Tab-separated table of C-alpha atoms in Angstrom:
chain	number	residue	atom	x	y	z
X	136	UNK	CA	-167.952	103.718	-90.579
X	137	UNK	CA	-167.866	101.269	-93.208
X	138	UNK	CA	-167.726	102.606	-96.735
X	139	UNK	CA	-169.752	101.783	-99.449
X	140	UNK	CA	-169.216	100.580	-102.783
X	141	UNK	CA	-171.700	102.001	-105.576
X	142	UNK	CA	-173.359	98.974	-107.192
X	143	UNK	CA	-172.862	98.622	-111.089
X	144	UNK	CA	-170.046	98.406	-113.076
X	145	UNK	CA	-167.120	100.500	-112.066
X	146	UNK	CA	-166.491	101.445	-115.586
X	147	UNK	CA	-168.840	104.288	-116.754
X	148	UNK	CA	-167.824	105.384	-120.299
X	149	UNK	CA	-170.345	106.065	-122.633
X	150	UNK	CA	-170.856	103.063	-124.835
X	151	UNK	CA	-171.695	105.387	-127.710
X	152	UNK	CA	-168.381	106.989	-127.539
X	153	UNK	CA	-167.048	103.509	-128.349
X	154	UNK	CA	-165.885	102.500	-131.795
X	155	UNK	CA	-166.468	99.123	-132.724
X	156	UNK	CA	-163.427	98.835	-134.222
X	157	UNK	CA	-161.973	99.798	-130.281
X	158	UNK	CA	-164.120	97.400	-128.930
X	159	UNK	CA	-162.678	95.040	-131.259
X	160	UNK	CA	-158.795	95.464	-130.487
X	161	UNK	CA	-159.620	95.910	-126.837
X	162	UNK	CA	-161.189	92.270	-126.607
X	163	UNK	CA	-158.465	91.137	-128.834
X	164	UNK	CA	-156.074	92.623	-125.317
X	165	UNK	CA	-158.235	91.069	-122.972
X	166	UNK	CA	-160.032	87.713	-124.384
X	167	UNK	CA	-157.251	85.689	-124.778
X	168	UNK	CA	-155.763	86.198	-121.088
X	169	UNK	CA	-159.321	85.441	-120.040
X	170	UNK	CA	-159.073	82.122	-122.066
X	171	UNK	CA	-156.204	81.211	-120.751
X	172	UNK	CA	-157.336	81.542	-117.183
X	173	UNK	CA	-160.167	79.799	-117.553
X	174	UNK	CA	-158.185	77.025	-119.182
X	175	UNK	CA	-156.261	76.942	-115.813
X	176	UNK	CA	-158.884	77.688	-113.484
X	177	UNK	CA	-162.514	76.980	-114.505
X	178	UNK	CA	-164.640	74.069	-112.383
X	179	UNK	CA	-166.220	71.668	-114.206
X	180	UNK	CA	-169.249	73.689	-113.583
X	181	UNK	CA	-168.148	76.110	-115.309
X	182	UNK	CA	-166.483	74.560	-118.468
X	183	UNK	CA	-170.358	73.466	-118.746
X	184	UNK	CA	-171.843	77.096	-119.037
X	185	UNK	CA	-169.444	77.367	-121.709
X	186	UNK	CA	-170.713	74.256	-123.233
X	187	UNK	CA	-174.238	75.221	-122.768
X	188	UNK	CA	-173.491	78.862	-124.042
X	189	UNK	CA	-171.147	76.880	-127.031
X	190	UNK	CA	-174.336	75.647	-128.137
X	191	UNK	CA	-176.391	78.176	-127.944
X	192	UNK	CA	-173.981	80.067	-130.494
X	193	UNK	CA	-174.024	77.183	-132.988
X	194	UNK	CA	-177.537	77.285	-132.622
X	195	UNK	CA	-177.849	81.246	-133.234
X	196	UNK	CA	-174.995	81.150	-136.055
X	197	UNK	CA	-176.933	78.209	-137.787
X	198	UNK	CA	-180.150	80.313	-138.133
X	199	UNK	CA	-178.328	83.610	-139.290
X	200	UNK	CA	-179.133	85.654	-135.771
X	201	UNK	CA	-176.921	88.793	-136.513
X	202	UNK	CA	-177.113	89.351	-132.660
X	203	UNK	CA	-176.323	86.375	-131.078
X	204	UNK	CA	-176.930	85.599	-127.270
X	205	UNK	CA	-174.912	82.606	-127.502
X	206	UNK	CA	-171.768	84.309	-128.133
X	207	UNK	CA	-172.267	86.752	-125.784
X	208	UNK	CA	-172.876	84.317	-123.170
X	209	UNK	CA	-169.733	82.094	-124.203
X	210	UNK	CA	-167.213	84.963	-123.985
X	211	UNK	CA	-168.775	86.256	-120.566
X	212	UNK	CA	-168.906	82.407	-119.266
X	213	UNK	CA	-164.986	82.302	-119.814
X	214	UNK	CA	-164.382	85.629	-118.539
X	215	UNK	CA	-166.095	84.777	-115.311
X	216	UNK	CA	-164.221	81.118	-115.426
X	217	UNK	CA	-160.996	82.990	-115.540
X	218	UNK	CA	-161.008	83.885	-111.342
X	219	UNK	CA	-160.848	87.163	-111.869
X	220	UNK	CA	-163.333	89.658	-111.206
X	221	UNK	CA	-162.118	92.353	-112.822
X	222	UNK	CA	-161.848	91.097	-116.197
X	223	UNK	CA	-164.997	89.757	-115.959
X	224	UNK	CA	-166.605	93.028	-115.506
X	225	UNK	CA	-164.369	94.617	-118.350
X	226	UNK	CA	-165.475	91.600	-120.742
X	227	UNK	CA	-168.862	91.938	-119.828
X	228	UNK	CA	-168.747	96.287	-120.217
X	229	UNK	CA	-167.071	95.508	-123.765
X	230	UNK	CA	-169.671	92.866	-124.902
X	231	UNK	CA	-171.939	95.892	-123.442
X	232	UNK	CA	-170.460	98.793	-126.110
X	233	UNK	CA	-170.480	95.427	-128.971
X	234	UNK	CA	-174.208	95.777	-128.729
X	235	UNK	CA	-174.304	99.274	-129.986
X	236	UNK	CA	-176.851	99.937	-132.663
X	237	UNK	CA	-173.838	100.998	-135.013
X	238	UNK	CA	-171.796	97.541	-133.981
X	239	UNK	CA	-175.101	95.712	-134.683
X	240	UNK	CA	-175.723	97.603	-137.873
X	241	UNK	CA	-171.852	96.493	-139.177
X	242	UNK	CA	-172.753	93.218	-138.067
X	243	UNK	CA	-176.259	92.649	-139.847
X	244	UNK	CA	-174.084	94.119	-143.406
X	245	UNK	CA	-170.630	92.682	-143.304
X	246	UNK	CA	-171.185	89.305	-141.322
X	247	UNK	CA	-171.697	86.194	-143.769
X	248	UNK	CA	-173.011	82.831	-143.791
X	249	UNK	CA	-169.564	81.638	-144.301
X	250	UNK	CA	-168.213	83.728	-141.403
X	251	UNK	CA	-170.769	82.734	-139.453
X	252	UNK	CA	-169.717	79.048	-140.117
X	253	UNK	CA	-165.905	79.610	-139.627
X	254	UNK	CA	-167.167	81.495	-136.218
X	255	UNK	CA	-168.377	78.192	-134.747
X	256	UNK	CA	-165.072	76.619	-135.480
X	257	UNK	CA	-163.148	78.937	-134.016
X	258	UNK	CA	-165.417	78.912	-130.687
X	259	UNK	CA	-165.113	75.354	-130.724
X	260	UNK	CA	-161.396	75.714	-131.028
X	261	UNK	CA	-161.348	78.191	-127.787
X	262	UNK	CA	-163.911	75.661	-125.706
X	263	UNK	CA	-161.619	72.245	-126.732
X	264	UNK	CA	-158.342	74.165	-125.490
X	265	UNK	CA	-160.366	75.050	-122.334
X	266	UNK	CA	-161.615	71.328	-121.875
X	267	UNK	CA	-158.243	70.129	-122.352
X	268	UNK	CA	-157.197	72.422	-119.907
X	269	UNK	CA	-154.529	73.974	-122.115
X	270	UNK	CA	-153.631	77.789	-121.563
X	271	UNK	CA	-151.750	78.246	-124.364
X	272	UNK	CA	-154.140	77.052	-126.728
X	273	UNK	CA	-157.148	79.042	-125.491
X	274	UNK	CA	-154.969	81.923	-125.651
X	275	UNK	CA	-154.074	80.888	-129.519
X	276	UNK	CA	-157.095	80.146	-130.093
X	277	UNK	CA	-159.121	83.029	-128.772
X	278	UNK	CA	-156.915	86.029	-130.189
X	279	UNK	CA	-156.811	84.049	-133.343
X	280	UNK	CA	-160.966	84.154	-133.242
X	281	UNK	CA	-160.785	87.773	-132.707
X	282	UNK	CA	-158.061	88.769	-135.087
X	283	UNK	CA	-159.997	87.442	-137.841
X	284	UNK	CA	-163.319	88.468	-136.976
X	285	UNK	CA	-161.528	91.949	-137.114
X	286	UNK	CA	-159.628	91.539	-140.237
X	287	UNK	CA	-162.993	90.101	-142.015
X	288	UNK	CA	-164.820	93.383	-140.695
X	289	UNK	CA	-161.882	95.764	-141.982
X	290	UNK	CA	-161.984	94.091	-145.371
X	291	UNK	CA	-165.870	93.827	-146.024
X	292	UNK	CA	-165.659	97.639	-145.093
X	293	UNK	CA	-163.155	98.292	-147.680
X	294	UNK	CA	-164.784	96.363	-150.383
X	295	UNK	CA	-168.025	98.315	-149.901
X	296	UNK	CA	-166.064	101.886	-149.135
């Protein structure tokens, strides 16, 4: 008999035993590989749900939203541009933990208006390597996105610690 696979995602960890900070470094692992792929691999279908989700960001970042859809959406878009199935599902479980109420919390205190700002560069840094069709650049460009987005976190939290 054929076997079944459970439907779901195949990774079941408890998003509240998560740190943020672990989310954090583990997209930092992950997101620029996925970058890269898509950079190789995405149809032009798909570098336009990264557009549209590109937008949708600005848009969100522009009017303050400390939970944006928009940048959800963009990293998931690339992650399911890269060809691979499996790190699409691990992107979309760690965008999953990200919305935590404690991630959201750190987000809606340390996140600025000038963050927010430098954020849409940086996107539109990872979505012009992926246009151009240049792995090495989305790769660049993407862990350099995440790095700082961690160091600004780490040293908002040590300024108010």
């Amino acid at each position: 008999p054929r076997r079944r696979h459970p439907r779901g995602p195949a990774l079941r960890i408890a998003a509240a035993e998560v740190s943020p900070f672990d989310t954090l470094r583990a997209r930092r692992l992950i997101e620029p590989e996925t970058a890269a792929l898509a950079a190789r691999h995405a149809s032009a279908a798909q570098v336009a749900a990264i557009e549209r989700a590109f937008a949708r960001l600005a848009d969100d970042m522009r009017a303050s939203k400390s939970r944006s859809e928009g940048d959800r959406l963009f990293h998931t878009r690339i992650a399911e541009a890269a060809g691979n199935t499996a790190l699409a599902a691990i992107v979309r479980h760690l965008w999953a933990a990200w919305h935590q109420p404690l991630n959201a919390r750190l987000e809606a205190l340390f996140v600025t208006m000038a963050r927010r700002r430098d954020n849409i560069g940086e996107h539109r840094r990872i979505l012009d390597a992926i246009r151009a069709r240049d792995p090495a650049a989305a790769r660049a460009a993407m862990r350099r996105h995440l790095v700082n987005a961690e160091r600004q976190r780490m040293a908002l939290l040590r300024k108010s610690g």
